[in-house]
């Protein structure tokens, strides 16, 4: 599964694409041929696209050698103002592609309503922990749950679910004729695994301690002040400031990945034959990127570089400290089970061990340890 995902993400085409099929048809006359309807929709889009768009201050304009334009909207993930910035930018430039700072593992937030997201963010339970560990491994799973705790803390303080700007981008992209929607972030399991591999055992313990005891109050004014640096990333930066390798994996490497995906999206478009008799008409594309404000400087820095994401997509093997911790956790579990069986008595133990399911599980568990 993970190898397939790796291959998909490093290919020239973005890993996850949603084609919009729900365009606004209210202004199209009835009984038009497909070709005429296509031309009309295209003309409507070009008329709405502003030559000199009136854009929010949070938008950075980038361009390619082919003349393609990228309008990069820097957002705060818990900001209502950021949602409005995204809507205005998409309406002004009528993009061909919208790219957001999400990966396929987080795409579910696009179609969940605000109440469901608030509930999910506040309810961090044992089932979610087990699922995270099963998907990402012990250390990466624990790190993911601790980061969810940070997000839940902000959610609880503000009564606002994260990712509102991405949901607005998804909705607005659906209103623009022939607009595609791309997921532009590195898969989160790879980010977590690389982050964990960059830390020593003591650093992992220290970081976990800081995340577990996060309790500072946050106001909506604090969020808006963080429009110059995303709130969640600012809080993380303060906690990981003494861990430069962690900052590299969580922020700097993703800057490179996001820049790469934006550049892949910003390619000249080959226009359909319905728009003219010439067989291979091409025109510069217009792209809107929606990312956390903290990633904007890094994307700008890498924009004109020749980018290769193969290295930052690899997952280092587990360190000795991780293996020791994993072994210790499993040994503790086995010890507790053994003690429980001892308390139950020998007859109960023999009965349990005689079960084929128990024997299969113990055989598998022993092989994993040794």
mmCIF file of C-alpha atoms in Angstrom, residues 6 12 53 101 107 121 123 175 183-184 197 200 300 317 332 341 353 361 367 369:
data_model
loop_
_atom_site.group_PDB
_atom_site.id
_atom_site.type_symbol
_atom_site.label_atom_id
_atom_site.label_comp_id
_atom_site.label_asym_id
_atom_site.label_seq_id
_atom_site.Cartn_x
_atom_site.Cartn_y
_atom_site.Cartn_z
ATOM 1 C CA UNK A 6 5.012 6.473 -3.010
ATOM 2 C CA UNK A 12 4.817 13.908 -12.918
ATOM 3 C CA UNK A 53 -7.387 40.676 -10.321
ATOM 4 C CA UNK A 101 -2.122 21.574 1.338
ATOM 5 C CA UNK A 107 -9.051 14.347 2.152
ATOM 6 C CA UNK A 121 -11.270 16.746 16.638
ATOM 7 C CA UNK A 123 -12.874 12.915 20.537
ATOM 8 C CA UNK A 175 -18.241 26.494 -9.440
ATOM 9 C CA UNK A 183 -4.069 17.388 -3.368
ATOM 10 C CA UNK A 184 -0.583 18.862 -3.064
ATOM 11 C CA UNK A 197 13.513 9.037 12.568
ATOM 12 C CA UNK A 200 16.804 10.790 19.448
ATOM 13 C CA UNK A 300 8.982 31.021 -2.933
ATOM 14 C CA UNK A 317 14.593 2.307 8.750
ATOM 15 C CA UNK A 332 4.942 -4.967 28.910
ATOM 16 C CA UNK A 341 -3.610 -15.431 33.257
ATOM 17 C CA UNK A 353 -3.889 -21.619 24.968
ATOM 18 C CA UNK A 361 -1.901 -14.862 17.399
ATOM 19 C CA UNK A 367 7.725 -13.731 15.131
ATOM 20 C CA UNK A 369 9.351 -9.582 18.317
#
